[in-house]
Coordinates of C-alpha atoms and ligand atoms in Angstrom, one line a residue:
M1 CA -69.2 -78.4 -124.5
R2 CA -69.5 -76.3 -127.6
I3 CA -67.1 -73.6 -126.2
A4 CA -64.8 -73.6 -129.2
S5 CA -66.5 -70.7 -130.8
Y6 CA -67.3 -68.3 -128.1
P7 CA -64.3 -65.8 -127.6
D8 CA -65.5 -63.7 -130.8
R9 CA -68.8 -64.8 -131.2
P10 CA -70.1 -62.0 -133.5
Q11 CA -72.7 -59.7 -132.1
I12 CA -74.2 -58.4 -135.2
E13 CA -77.5 -57.4 -133.9
I14 CA -79.5 -58.1 -130.6
M15 CA -81.7 -61.3 -131.1
P16 CA -83.9 -63.6 -128.7
K17 CA -81.7 -66.6 -128.0
D18 CA -82.8 -69.9 -128.4
R19 CA -82.4 -72.8 -126.3
D20 CA -79.0 -74.1 -127.8
E21 CA -77.7 -70.7 -127.5
I22 CA -78.8 -70.3 -124.1
V23 CA -77.5 -73.4 -123.1
E24 CA -73.9 -72.4 -124.7
I25 CA -73.9 -69.2 -122.8
L26 CA -74.7 -70.9 -119.2
E27 CA -71.7 -73.4 -120.0
E28 CA -69.7 -70.2 -120.7
I29 CA -70.7 -68.7 -117.8
A30 CA -69.8 -71.7 -115.5
V31 CA -66.2 -71.5 -117.3
L32 CA -65.9 -67.9 -116.9
L33 CA -66.6 -68.2 -113.1
Q34 CA -64.0 -71.0 -112.9
I35 CA -61.3 -68.8 -114.4
K36 CA -62.4 -66.2 -111.9
G37 CA -62.0 -68.8 -109.2
E38 CA -65.5 -68.4 -107.7
N39 CA -66.9 -70.9 -105.4
A40 CA -67.7 -74.5 -106.8
F41 CA -71.3 -74.5 -105.8
K42 CA -72.3 -71.4 -107.9
I43 CA -70.4 -73.0 -110.7
R44 CA -72.2 -76.3 -110.6
A45 CA -75.3 -74.2 -110.4
Y46 CA -74.7 -73.0 -114.0
E47 CA -73.3 -76.3 -115.2
N48 CA -76.5 -78.2 -114.0
G49 CA -78.7 -75.7 -115.3
A50 CA -77.3 -76.1 -118.7
R51 CA -77.3 -79.8 -118.7
A52 CA -81.0 -79.6 -117.4
L53 CA -82.3 -77.1 -119.9
E54 CA -80.5 -79.2 -122.7
R55 CA -82.4 -82.2 -121.7
T56 CA -85.8 -81.0 -121.1
S57 CA -88.1 -81.8 -124.1
D58 CA -90.4 -79.1 -123.3
S59 CA -90.5 -76.1 -125.5
L60 CA -88.6 -73.1 -123.8
E61 CA -91.5 -70.7 -124.7
V62 CA -94.2 -72.7 -123.2
L63 CA -92.0 -73.3 -120.1
I64 CA -91.6 -69.6 -119.8
Q65 CA -95.3 -68.7 -120.5
E66 CA -96.5 -71.1 -117.9
D67 CA -93.9 -70.0 -115.4
R68 CA -92.5 -73.7 -115.1
L69 CA -88.8 -73.1 -115.6
Q70 CA -87.9 -73.6 -112.1
D71 CA -90.0 -76.9 -112.0
I72 CA -87.2 -78.4 -114.0
D73 CA -84.7 -80.4 -111.7
G74 CA -81.3 -78.3 -111.7
V75 CA -82.8 -75.1 -112.5
G76 CA -82.8 -72.7 -109.7
K77 CA -84.3 -69.1 -109.5
A78 CA -81.2 -67.1 -110.4
I79 CA -80.8 -69.5 -113.6
A80 CA -84.4 -69.3 -114.6
E81 CA -84.3 -65.3 -114.3
K82 CA -81.2 -65.2 -116.7
V83 CA -82.7 -67.9 -119.1
V84 CA -86.1 -65.6 -119.2
T85 CA -83.9 -62.6 -119.9
L86 CA -81.8 -64.2 -122.8
F87 CA -85.0 -65.8 -124.2
Q88 CA -86.8 -62.6 -124.5
T89 CA -84.0 -59.8 -125.0
G90 CA -81.1 -62.2 -126.2
K91 CA -78.8 -59.8 -123.7
L92 CA -77.7 -60.4 -120.2
D93 CA -75.8 -57.7 -118.3
Y94 CA -74.6 -60.5 -116.0
Y95 CA -72.9 -62.3 -118.8
D96 CA -71.8 -59.2 -120.6
N97 CA -70.0 -57.9 -117.4
L98 CA -68.5 -61.3 -116.6
R99 CA -67.0 -61.4 -120.1
E100 CA -65.6 -57.7 -119.6
E101 CA -64.0 -58.9 -116.4
V102 CA -62.1 -61.8 -117.5
P103 CA -59.1 -60.8 -119.9
E104 CA -59.3 -61.8 -123.3
G105 CA -56.0 -64.1 -123.1
L106 CA -57.8 -66.1 -120.4
R107 CA -61.0 -66.6 -122.3
E108 CA -58.7 -67.7 -125.3
M109 CA -57.2 -70.3 -123.1
A110 CA -60.6 -71.8 -122.4
R111 CA -60.8 -72.9 -126.1
I112 CA -57.7 -75.1 -125.7
S113 CA -59.2 -78.4 -125.6
G114 CA -58.5 -80.4 -122.3
L115 CA -57.9 -77.2 -120.4
G116 CA -60.8 -76.2 -118.2
G117 CA -61.5 -73.2 -116.4
K118 CA -60.2 -74.3 -113.0
S119 CA -56.6 -74.9 -114.4
I120 CA -56.6 -71.6 -116.1
H121 CA -57.4 -69.9 -112.8
K122 CA -54.4 -71.7 -111.2
I123 CA -52.0 -71.0 -114.0
H124 CA -53.1 -67.5 -113.9
K125 CA -52.9 -67.0 -110.2
E126 CA -49.7 -68.8 -109.6
L127 CA -47.6 -68.2 -112.7
G128 CA -49.2 -64.8 -113.9
V129 CA -49.9 -66.5 -117.4
E130 CA -52.5 -64.1 -119.0
S131 CA -52.1 -64.8 -122.9
L132 CA -51.6 -67.7 -125.1
D133 CA -48.1 -66.9 -125.7
S134 CA -47.3 -66.7 -122.1
L135 CA -49.1 -70.1 -121.5
R136 CA -46.5 -71.7 -124.2
E137 CA -43.6 -69.9 -122.3
A138 CA -44.7 -71.4 -119.0
C139 CA -45.2 -74.9 -120.6
E140 CA -41.8 -75.1 -122.3
S141 CA -39.9 -73.7 -119.3
G142 CA -41.5 -76.3 -117.1
R143 CA -43.2 -73.7 -114.8
V144 CA -46.4 -75.5 -115.5
A145 CA -45.2 -79.0 -114.9
S146 CA -43.7 -77.8 -111.4
M147 CA -47.1 -76.6 -110.1
K148 CA -49.0 -78.7 -107.5
G149 CA -51.4 -81.0 -109.3
F150 CA -50.0 -80.5 -112.6
G151 CA -46.9 -82.5 -114.1
E152 CA -45.2 -83.2 -117.3
K153 CA -47.8 -85.0 -118.8
S154 CA -50.4 -82.0 -118.1
A155 CA -48.0 -79.4 -119.5
A156 CA -47.3 -81.9 -122.6
K157 CA -51.0 -81.8 -123.2
I158 CA -51.5 -78.3 -122.8
L159 CA -48.8 -77.6 -125.4
K160 CA -50.4 -80.1 -127.8
G161 CA -53.7 -78.2 -127.4
L162 CA -52.2 -74.7 -128.0
D163 CA -50.6 -76.4 -131.2
N164 CA -54.1 -77.7 -132.4
L165 CA -55.5 -74.4 -131.4
E166 CA -53.1 -72.5 -133.6
K167 CA -53.5 -75.0 -136.4
F168 CA -57.2 -74.9 -136.4
S169 CA -57.8 -71.3 -136.1
Q170 CA -56.3 -70.8 -139.5
R171 CA -58.9 -72.6 -141.4
H172 CA -62.7 -72.6 -141.2
L173 CA -65.4 -75.1 -141.7
L174 CA -67.0 -75.5 -145.2
S175 CA -70.3 -74.7 -143.9
V176 CA -69.1 -71.5 -142.4
A177 CA -67.3 -70.4 -145.4
E178 CA -70.5 -71.0 -147.5
E179 CA -72.6 -68.9 -145.3
V180 CA -70.1 -66.2 -145.6
A181 CA -69.6 -66.4 -149.2
R182 CA -72.8 -67.1 -150.5
P183 CA -74.5 -63.7 -150.0
V184 CA -71.3 -61.8 -151.1
V185 CA -71.4 -63.6 -154.8
E186 CA -75.1 -63.0 -154.9
G187 CA -74.7 -59.5 -154.1
L188 CA -72.0 -59.0 -156.7
R189 CA -73.9 -60.8 -159.6
K190 CA -76.4 -58.0 -159.1
L191 CA -74.4 -55.0 -159.5
P192 CA -74.8 -53.5 -162.8
S193 CA -71.4 -53.2 -163.6
V194 CA -70.8 -56.9 -163.2
Q195 CA -70.6 -59.3 -166.0
R196 CA -69.8 -62.6 -164.1
A197 CA -69.0 -63.3 -160.7
E198 CA -68.0 -66.8 -159.0
I199 CA -66.7 -68.1 -155.9
A200 CA -63.3 -69.9 -156.6
G201 CA -60.6 -71.6 -154.6
S202 CA -60.9 -74.2 -152.2
L203 CA -64.8 -73.3 -151.6
R204 CA -65.5 -73.8 -155.1
R205 CA -63.7 -77.1 -154.8
R206 CA -65.9 -78.0 -151.5
K207 CA -62.7 -78.8 -149.4
E208 CA -63.8 -79.7 -146.0
T209 CA -62.0 -76.8 -144.5
V210 CA -61.3 -73.4 -146.0
G211 CA -58.2 -71.2 -145.8
D212 CA -59.6 -68.0 -147.2
L213 CA -62.4 -67.1 -149.6
D214 CA -61.6 -66.2 -153.3
F215 CA -64.1 -64.4 -155.6
I216 CA -63.6 -63.8 -159.3
V217 CA -65.3 -61.3 -161.2
A218 CA -65.7 -60.0 -164.8
S219 CA -66.3 -56.3 -165.0
D220 CA -65.0 -53.1 -166.9
E221 CA -65.6 -51.0 -163.9
P222 CA -63.4 -52.5 -161.1
E223 CA -63.4 -49.5 -158.7
A224 CA -67.3 -49.7 -158.4
V225 CA -67.0 -53.3 -157.5
M226 CA -64.2 -53.2 -155.2
D227 CA -65.8 -50.3 -153.5
W228 CA -69.0 -52.4 -152.9
F229 CA -67.0 -55.4 -151.9
V230 CA -64.7 -53.8 -149.1
S231 CA -67.9 -52.1 -147.4
R232 CA -69.9 -55.5 -147.0
D233 CA -71.7 -55.9 -143.5
G234 CA -69.5 -57.9 -141.5
V235 CA -66.1 -56.9 -143.0
S236 CA -64.3 -56.0 -139.8
E237 CA -60.8 -55.0 -141.8
V238 CA -59.7 -53.9 -145.4
T239 CA -56.4 -55.2 -145.8
A240 CA -56.1 -54.5 -149.5
H241 CA -58.1 -51.8 -151.7
G242 CA -56.9 -52.0 -155.1
K243 CA -57.9 -51.9 -158.8
T244 CA -57.6 -55.6 -159.5
K245 CA -57.4 -57.0 -156.2
S246 CA -58.9 -56.3 -152.8
S247 CA -58.9 -58.6 -149.4
V248 CA -60.8 -58.0 -146.6
R249 CA -61.4 -59.9 -143.2
F250 CA -64.9 -60.9 -141.9
E251 CA -66.0 -60.9 -138.3
G252 CA -65.0 -64.4 -137.2
G253 CA -61.5 -64.2 -138.7
L254 CA -62.4 -65.6 -142.3
Q255 CA -60.6 -63.5 -145.1
A256 CA -61.6 -63.2 -148.5
D257 CA -59.7 -61.9 -151.8
L258 CA -61.4 -60.4 -154.6
R259 CA -60.1 -60.3 -158.0
V260 CA -61.6 -58.3 -161.1
V261 CA -60.6 -59.1 -164.6
S262 CA -62.0 -58.3 -168.0
D263 CA -64.6 -60.7 -169.4
V264 CA -62.3 -62.3 -171.8
E265 CA -59.8 -63.1 -169.0
F266 CA -62.5 -64.7 -166.8
P267 CA -62.4 -68.2 -167.8
A268 CA -58.7 -68.5 -167.3
A269 CA -58.5 -66.6 -164.2
L270 CA -61.6 -68.6 -162.7
H271 CA -59.7 -71.8 -163.4
H272 CA -56.5 -70.7 -162.0
F273 CA -57.9 -69.3 -158.8
T274 CA -60.1 -72.2 -158.3
G275 CA -56.8 -74.3 -158.0
S276 CA -55.9 -76.6 -156.6
K277 CA -52.5 -75.6 -157.0
D278 CA -51.4 -79.4 -157.9
H279 CA -54.2 -79.6 -160.6
N280 CA -52.8 -76.3 -161.8
V281 CA -49.4 -77.5 -162.2
Q282 CA -50.6 -80.6 -164.1
M283 CA -52.8 -78.6 -166.3
R284 CA -49.8 -76.1 -166.9
K285 CA -47.6 -79.0 -167.8
R286 CA -50.2 -80.4 -170.4
A287 CA -50.5 -76.9 -171.9
L288 CA -46.8 -76.8 -172.5
E289 CA -46.7 -80.1 -174.1
Q290 CA -49.3 -78.9 -176.5
G291 CA -47.1 -75.8 -177.3
L292 CA -49.1 -73.4 -175.0
S293 CA -48.7 -71.5 -172.0
L294 CA -51.3 -71.4 -169.3
S295 CA -51.5 -68.7 -166.7
E296 CA -54.3 -66.8 -164.8
W297 CA -54.3 -64.5 -167.8
G298 CA -55.2 -67.4 -170.3
L299 CA -53.9 -69.5 -173.2
Q300 CA -50.8 -68.1 -175.2
K301 CA -48.4 -69.7 -177.8
K302 CA -45.4 -70.7 -176.0
G303 CA -42.6 -68.3 -175.8
G304 CA -44.7 -65.8 -178.1
D305 CA -45.6 -62.5 -177.0
G306 CA -48.6 -62.7 -179.3
D307 CA -52.2 -62.5 -178.3
Y308 CA -53.9 -64.8 -175.7
E309 CA -56.4 -67.4 -177.1
S310 CA -59.8 -66.4 -176.1
V311 CA -62.0 -69.0 -175.0
A312 CA -65.7 -68.3 -173.8
D313 CA -65.7 -70.3 -170.5
E314 CA -63.9 -72.8 -168.5
E315 CA -65.4 -75.6 -170.7
G316 CA -63.9 -74.0 -173.8
L317 CA -60.6 -73.6 -171.8
F318 CA -60.7 -77.5 -171.1
E319 CA -61.4 -78.2 -174.6
R320 CA -58.6 -76.2 -175.9
L321 CA -56.3 -78.6 -174.1
G322 CA -58.3 -81.8 -175.3
L323 CA -60.1 -82.1 -171.9
K324 CA -63.7 -82.7 -170.7
W325 CA -64.7 -79.9 -168.3
I326 CA -63.7 -81.2 -164.9
P327 CA -66.0 -80.4 -162.0
P328 CA -64.2 -78.3 -159.2
E329 CA -64.8 -80.9 -156.6
L330 CA -62.3 -83.4 -158.7
R331 CA -59.5 -80.7 -159.1
E332 CA -57.1 -81.7 -156.4
G333 CA -54.2 -83.2 -158.6
G334 CA -55.3 -86.7 -158.6
W335 CA -56.6 -88.9 -161.4
E336 CA -58.9 -86.0 -162.8
I337 CA -57.0 -85.1 -165.8
Q338 CA -56.2 -88.5 -166.9
R339 CA -59.6 -89.4 -166.9
S340 CA -61.0 -86.4 -168.6
E341 CA -58.6 -87.0 -171.4
K342 CA -60.3 -90.1 -172.0
D343 CA -63.5 -89.2 -171.3
E344 CA -63.8 -91.4 -168.3
L345 CA -64.7 -89.1 -165.6
P346 CA -67.5 -90.4 -163.3
E347 CA -70.9 -89.0 -163.6
L348 CA -71.0 -87.2 -159.9
V349 CA -73.7 -87.8 -157.4
T350 CA -76.1 -85.0 -156.8
Y351 CA -78.2 -83.8 -154.1
G352 CA -81.1 -84.5 -156.1
D353 CA -80.2 -88.1 -156.3
F354 CA -80.9 -89.0 -152.6
R355 CA -84.0 -90.7 -151.5
G356 CA -83.5 -90.4 -147.9
A357 CA -80.9 -91.0 -145.1
L358 CA -80.1 -93.4 -142.5
H359 CA -78.4 -91.9 -139.3
N360 CA -80.9 -89.5 -137.8
H361 CA -81.6 -88.9 -133.9
T362 CA -85.0 -87.9 -132.4
R363 CA -85.2 -86.5 -128.6
A364 CA -85.5 -90.1 -127.6
S365 CA -81.7 -89.8 -127.2
D366 CA -79.7 -86.5 -127.7
G367 CA -81.9 -85.2 -130.7
K368 CA -84.3 -82.3 -130.5
G369 CA -87.1 -83.3 -133.0
T370 CA -89.9 -85.8 -132.4
L371 CA -90.6 -88.7 -135.0
E372 CA -93.2 -86.8 -136.4
E373 CA -91.1 -83.6 -136.7
M374 CA -88.2 -85.5 -138.4
A375 CA -90.6 -87.3 -140.6
A376 CA -92.2 -84.1 -141.8
A377 CA -88.8 -82.4 -142.6
A378 CA -87.9 -85.4 -144.7
E379 CA -91.1 -85.2 -146.5
D380 CA -90.3 -81.4 -147.0
L381 CA -87.1 -82.3 -148.5
G382 CA -88.9 -84.8 -151.2
W383 CA -87.5 -88.0 -149.6
E384 CA -89.2 -91.4 -149.5
Y385 CA -87.6 -92.6 -146.3
L386 CA -85.9 -91.7 -143.2
G387 CA -83.8 -93.8 -140.9
I388 CA -84.0 -93.3 -137.1
A389 CA -80.9 -94.3 -135.2
D390 CA -80.9 -92.9 -132.0
H391 CA -78.0 -93.6 -129.6
S392 CA -77.6 -96.8 -127.5
R393 CA -77.5 -97.3 -123.8
S394 CA -73.6 -96.9 -123.4
S395 CA -73.8 -93.5 -124.6
F396 CA -75.3 -92.1 -121.6
Q397 CA -74.0 -88.6 -122.2
A398 CA -76.2 -88.6 -125.2
N399 CA -79.2 -90.2 -123.3
G400 CA -78.7 -93.3 -125.1
L401 CA -81.9 -95.8 -125.3
S402 CA -82.2 -98.9 -123.0
E403 CA -83.2 -102.0 -124.7
E404 CA -86.7 -101.4 -123.5
R405 CA -86.9 -98.0 -124.9
L406 CA -85.5 -99.1 -128.0
Y407 CA -88.3 -101.8 -128.2
E408 CA -90.7 -99.3 -127.4
Q409 CA -89.4 -97.0 -130.3
L410 CA -89.4 -99.7 -132.7
E411 CA -93.2 -100.4 -131.8
Q412 CA -93.9 -96.5 -132.3
I413 CA -92.1 -96.5 -135.7
R414 CA -94.1 -99.3 -136.9
K415 CA -97.3 -97.9 -135.9
F416 CA -96.1 -94.6 -137.4
N417 CA -95.7 -96.5 -140.9
S418 CA -99.0 -98.2 -140.7
S419 CA -100.9 -95.2 -139.8
G420 CA -100.4 -93.7 -143.3
Q421 CA -99.8 -90.3 -141.9
S422 CA -96.8 -89.5 -143.7
S423 CA -95.7 -90.2 -147.3
V424 CA -92.2 -90.7 -145.9
H425 CA -91.5 -94.3 -144.4
I426 CA -89.4 -94.5 -141.3
F427 CA -86.8 -97.3 -141.1
A428 CA -86.2 -98.4 -137.5
G429 CA -82.5 -98.5 -136.7
T430 CA -80.2 -97.8 -134.0
E431 CA -76.7 -96.2 -133.7
C432 CA -75.3 -98.6 -131.5
D433 CA -71.7 -98.3 -129.8
I434 CA -69.1 -100.4 -130.8
L435 CA -67.7 -101.1 -127.2
K436 CA -63.9 -101.2 -126.1
D437 CA -63.5 -104.7 -127.3
G438 CA -65.6 -104.7 -130.3
D439 CA -68.8 -105.9 -128.9
L440 CA -72.0 -104.1 -129.8
D441 CA -73.9 -102.3 -126.9
F442 CA -77.2 -104.4 -127.5
S443 CA -78.1 -108.0 -127.5
D444 CA -77.9 -110.0 -130.9
E445 CA -81.7 -110.8 -130.6
L446 CA -82.7 -107.1 -130.6
L447 CA -80.2 -106.0 -133.4
A448 CA -81.5 -108.6 -135.3
E449 CA -85.2 -107.1 -134.7
M450 CA -84.0 -103.7 -136.1
D451 CA -84.3 -102.8 -139.9
Y452 CA -80.7 -101.8 -139.9
V453 CA -78.0 -100.9 -137.6
V454 CA -75.6 -98.3 -137.4
A455 CA -72.3 -99.3 -135.7
S456 CA -69.9 -96.2 -134.4
I457 CA -67.3 -95.5 -131.6
H458 CA -68.2 -93.0 -129.2
Q459 CA -66.0 -93.7 -126.4
G460 CA -62.4 -94.6 -125.6
G461 CA -61.1 -94.5 -129.3
F462 CA -58.6 -92.0 -128.4
G463 CA -57.3 -93.9 -125.4
Q464 CA -56.6 -97.2 -127.5
D465 CA -53.8 -97.8 -130.1
K466 CA -54.2 -98.4 -133.9
D467 CA -54.2 -102.0 -133.8
T468 CA -56.8 -102.1 -131.1
V469 CA -59.2 -99.6 -132.5
T470 CA -59.0 -101.2 -135.9
R471 CA -59.7 -104.7 -134.4
R472 CA -62.4 -103.2 -132.4
I473 CA -64.2 -101.9 -135.7
I474 CA -63.3 -104.9 -137.7
R475 CA -65.1 -107.0 -135.0
A476 CA -68.4 -104.6 -135.4
L477 CA -68.3 -105.2 -139.2
E478 CA -68.2 -108.9 -138.8
H479 CA -71.6 -108.8 -136.9
P480 CA -74.5 -110.0 -139.0
S481 CA -76.7 -107.2 -137.9
V482 CA -74.4 -104.4 -138.6
T483 CA -75.4 -102.2 -141.7
L484 CA -73.0 -99.6 -141.9
L485 CA -70.0 -98.1 -140.0
A486 CA -70.5 -94.5 -139.1
H487 CA -68.1 -91.5 -139.0
P488 CA -65.3 -94.2 -139.1
T489 CA -62.6 -91.9 -137.8
G490 CA -64.1 -89.9 -135.3
R491 CA -62.5 -86.7 -136.2
L492 CA -64.0 -83.5 -135.6
L493 CA -62.8 -80.9 -138.1
L494 CA -60.7 -78.1 -136.5
Q495 CA -61.4 -79.4 -133.1
R496 CA -60.1 -83.1 -132.8
D497 CA -57.8 -85.0 -134.9
P498 CA -59.0 -88.8 -136.0
Y499 CA -58.5 -91.5 -133.5
P500 CA -55.6 -94.0 -134.8
V501 CA -57.2 -96.5 -137.0
D502 CA -55.6 -98.6 -140.0
L503 CA -58.3 -97.6 -142.7
A504 CA -57.4 -99.7 -145.3
K505 CA -57.9 -102.9 -143.2
V506 CA -61.2 -101.3 -142.2
I507 CA -62.3 -100.9 -145.8
D508 CA -61.2 -104.4 -146.6
A509 CA -63.3 -105.8 -143.9
A510 CA -66.3 -103.7 -144.8
A511 CA -66.0 -105.1 -148.3
A512 CA -65.5 -108.6 -147.1
N513 CA -68.7 -108.7 -144.9
G514 CA -71.0 -106.6 -147.5
K515 CA -71.2 -103.4 -145.0
W516 CA -71.4 -99.7 -146.0
I517 CA -69.4 -97.0 -144.8
E518 CA -70.7 -93.7 -144.2
I519 CA -70.0 -90.3 -145.2
N520 CA -71.1 -88.5 -142.3
A521 CA -72.4 -85.0 -143.7
H522 CA -72.3 -83.0 -140.4
P523 CA -70.0 -80.0 -141.1
V524 CA -67.7 -80.8 -138.4
R525 CA -67.0 -84.5 -139.2
L526 CA -67.4 -85.2 -143.1
D527 CA -66.1 -88.6 -142.1
L528 CA -65.0 -90.9 -143.7
D529 CA -62.6 -88.5 -145.5
W530 CA -63.0 -88.0 -149.5
R531 CA -59.5 -89.4 -149.8
E532 CA -60.2 -92.6 -148.7
W533 CA -62.9 -93.6 -151.2
D534 CA -60.6 -94.8 -154.3
R535 CA -59.9 -98.0 -152.2
A536 CA -63.3 -98.4 -150.9
R537 CA -64.8 -97.9 -154.3
D538 CA -62.4 -100.3 -155.9
K539 CA -63.4 -103.0 -153.2
G540 CA -67.3 -102.4 -154.2
V541 CA -68.0 -101.0 -150.7
L542 CA -71.3 -99.0 -150.8
A543 CA -71.1 -95.3 -149.5
C544 CA -74.0 -94.1 -147.2
V545 CA -74.3 -90.3 -146.8
N546 CA -76.2 -89.4 -143.6
P547 CA -76.7 -86.0 -142.2
D548 CA -76.7 -87.4 -138.4
A549 CA -79.2 -84.9 -137.8
H550 CA -80.2 -84.1 -134.3
R551 CA -83.0 -81.7 -135.3
P552 CA -85.5 -81.5 -138.3
E553 CA -83.4 -78.6 -140.1
G554 CA -80.4 -80.8 -139.5
L555 CA -81.3 -83.0 -142.4
A556 CA -80.4 -80.3 -145.0
H557 CA -76.7 -80.9 -143.7
L558 CA -76.8 -83.8 -146.4
R559 CA -75.5 -81.3 -148.9
Y560 CA -72.1 -80.9 -147.6
G561 CA -72.1 -84.9 -147.6
V562 CA -72.8 -84.9 -151.1
D563 CA -69.9 -82.3 -151.7
M564 CA -67.7 -84.9 -150.1
A565 CA -69.1 -87.9 -152.2
R566 CA -68.5 -85.6 -155.1
K567 CA -64.9 -84.9 -154.2
A568 CA -64.6 -88.7 -153.7
G569 CA -65.7 -89.2 -157.3
L570 CA -68.6 -91.2 -156.3
T571 CA -71.7 -91.9 -158.6
A572 CA -75.0 -92.3 -157.5
G573 CA -74.8 -96.1 -157.9
E574 CA -72.0 -96.3 -155.5
I575 CA -74.1 -94.7 -152.7
A576 CA -76.9 -97.0 -150.9
N577 CA -79.1 -94.2 -150.2
T578 CA -79.8 -93.0 -153.8
R579 CA -81.7 -96.2 -153.8
N580 CA -85.7 -95.6 -153.9
L581 CA -87.9 -97.0 -151.1
A582 CA -88.5 -100.4 -152.6
E583 CA -84.8 -101.0 -153.4
M584 CA -83.8 -99.8 -150.0
K585 CA -86.1 -102.2 -148.2
K586 CA -84.6 -105.0 -150.2
L587 CA -80.9 -103.8 -149.5
L588 CA -81.8 -104.0 -145.9
G589 CA -83.7 -107.2 -146.2
C590 CA -86.9 -105.8 -144.5
G591 CA -90.0 -106.4 -146.3
K592 CA -91.9 -105.2 -142.8
Ligands
DGT601 P1 -57.2 -72.4 -148.9 O1 -57.5 -71.1 -149.0 O2 -55.9 -72.6 -148.4 O3 -58.4 -73.1 -148.3 O4 -57.1 -72.9 -150.5 P2 -57.2 -72.3 -152.2 O5 -56.9 -73.5 -152.8 O6 -58.2 -71.6 -152.0 O7 -55.7 -71.6 -152.1 P3 -55.4 -70.0 -152.1 O8 -56.5 -69.1 -151.7 O9 -54.2 -69.9 -151.6 O10 -55.4 -69.7 -153.7 C1 -56.6 -69.9 -154.5 C2 -56.2 -70.8 -155.7 O11 -55.2 -70.0 -156.5 C3 -55.4 -72.0 -155.6 O12 -56.3 -73.2 -155.4 C4 -54.6 -72.3 -156.6 C5 -54.2 -70.6 -157.2 N1 -52.7 -70.4 -156.7 C6 -52.4 -69.7 -155.8 N2 -51.1 -69.8 -155.5 C7 -50.6 -70.7 -156.4 C8 -49.3 -71.1 -156.7 O13 -48.3 -70.5 -156.3 N3 -49.1 -72.0 -157.8 C9 -50.4 -72.3 -158.6 N4 -50.2 -72.9 -159.6 N5 -51.6 -72.0 -158.3 C10 -51.7 -71.2 -157.3
CA602 CA1 -58.9 -69.7 -150.7
CA603 CA1 -56.7 -66.8 -151.6
ZN604 ZN1 -75.6 -90.1 -134.6

C-alpha cells in the first residue's frame, strides 16, 4: 500500500485523478474507516475496490464512458460512483470529510509501517493515544504490550516503526528533490539580476536521498533575488529572509537554502556548498599543504589578510590546486582527489551511452503498459532494445506469470520482433523469484528458453538471517540461466532498510559465475548502492542499470540509475546495457 505519502499530500489545484491516484485514495479510505472502527464489511468493499481497479486492464476512461465500472468483480455501486467523481472532478466530499473526522495524529500513525488501521483504532480507543509522541510513550511504558491482542513483540515493532518514520521523514528522495529544485534554478537563471545560478549540496552530488536543497546564485542585487525566492509557488513557510541567505520550506516538508554571492565569489561558494563535507575537508587540507587557505569565500594566501585569488569557475579552482575538475557525483571524500591529482578520474557513463534496459514489466504482470506501448516508449528514447521481465508465478501479489503464460509471452515477443513493426528489438526475459532456499521459480527448461533471466528476492528476505539470505542469492547466481541479480538488498529508500545480506560474498559469487548486478533505477530502490561498486568493479562484475519500469513513462527513471552509476565511478564499458544491439545479443548468447 502506498500510504506513505498521504498525510500531507499537497492539494495545489484540483485535477482529475488518474487510476493510480484513485486506487491510493480508496486504500486510504479503507484505512481511515478502520481507524474510525467502522464495520469490516464496508472496509473490505474499499479494499476490494482498490485491488480490482488496480488490476483491470481496461482504460478507466472507457469503463466510465461505457458505464461498465460495476461489471468489474469487486466494484459495487457506491465505489463506482466515487471512482467516477474522482475521475471527473478530482474531488470527493466523502473522502475530504473522512480526513477531517480522523485526527491528524492518528493519520500520521498510519504511516508507521506494520501498524494497520485496526490497531490504531484499538490503541486510540483503549489508551487514548492520539499522537506519535503519546504512542511512543504508551509503547515505552508497557501500556501497549499489556493490551489484549498485543504484546512485547508488537510494542517493540511499533517503536521500531516510529524510529524509522522519524529517521525517514527528515530526508527526501532524489527524484522528489529534483522536481522541486529544477523549476527554482531555472527561474533563478531567468532573472535579469542573476549572473549565475546552480543547485549545490547533496542534490548536485546526486545523492539517493536529500536532506535539504542548496542554491547558489551570483548577483549584484541580492534583495531582488531573495524576494523572488521566498515567494515561489509551493513555499509554505519562510524561515529566513536575509541579504545573503534565505531559507524556505516547501509543501511536502522539503527545505531549501539560497545563498547569494558576488560573481567572483561564485566558484568557491559553489564548490563549498556542493560538498560533501568530507570532500571539503580533504580539499582544505590540500590547499593548506600548498600554502593556501580554502573557504566558501575563495582561495587566500595562508595567514595573510590579502586579496582572495580569483578563479573564473570551479574548473579554475581545482586547477589552482593541481587537480582536474571532479564531477560532483564523485565528491564524497573517497578516492576522487587522489585520482584527480594523477589525472586518473574515470570517464563517467552518461545517459546518452545507454542503448536499452533489461528489467521492465508489462500488464502481463503488474505493469500498466502493453508490449507495444513499452516498445514505443523505448523507441522514443532512442533505444535499440528493450527487455521485458515480468514477474514469475510465486509473486502472486504482482500477478506473476505461470509457465504457460510465460511461454505465450515468449511467443508474442518473437512475433513482435519478426513483424518489423518497431525499430526496437525486444528481449524476452523473466524476473524470476529466488525462492526461500535459493531455487528459482521456473523449471530449468523454461529458463533456458528465455533470452535472459533477472533473478530477485520478493518474499521472505526480511524473515531470514544474513547467512541464509546470502546463500539463497548465491545459489541463484550459480544457476546457469541467470543473467543478472536485481535490486540485491531489497531496500526501499525512506521506507524499509535492506534485508541482511553479505554483499561482499554476493559480489564475489557474481564475479565467479560471470553474472551481472543491477543498479535498479527506480527512485525508491537505487539498489545496488553506489558505495558497493569499488569491489564489484575490481572483480570485473558488469553493472546493468534498469528502470524496473511498470509503465511506459517509467523507462525515463533510468536517469536516476545513471546518477548512481556515476556516483559509483562507473564507465560505459563497465555497464552491460551501454552495448549496442548486436553486442547485447552476443552477451546474452541469443542469435534468435
Ligand atoms: P543533505 O542536505 O543532508 O542532503 O546534505 P548536503 O551535503 O547538501 O549538506 P548541507 O545542506 O548541510 O550543506 C551543504 C554543503 O555545505 C555540504 O555538502 C558541505 C558544506 N558544509 C556544510 N556544513 C559544513 C561544515 O561544517 N564543514 C564543511 N567543510 N562543509 C560544510
Ligand atoms: Ca543540502
Ligand atoms: Ca543546506
Ligand atoms: Zn521488477
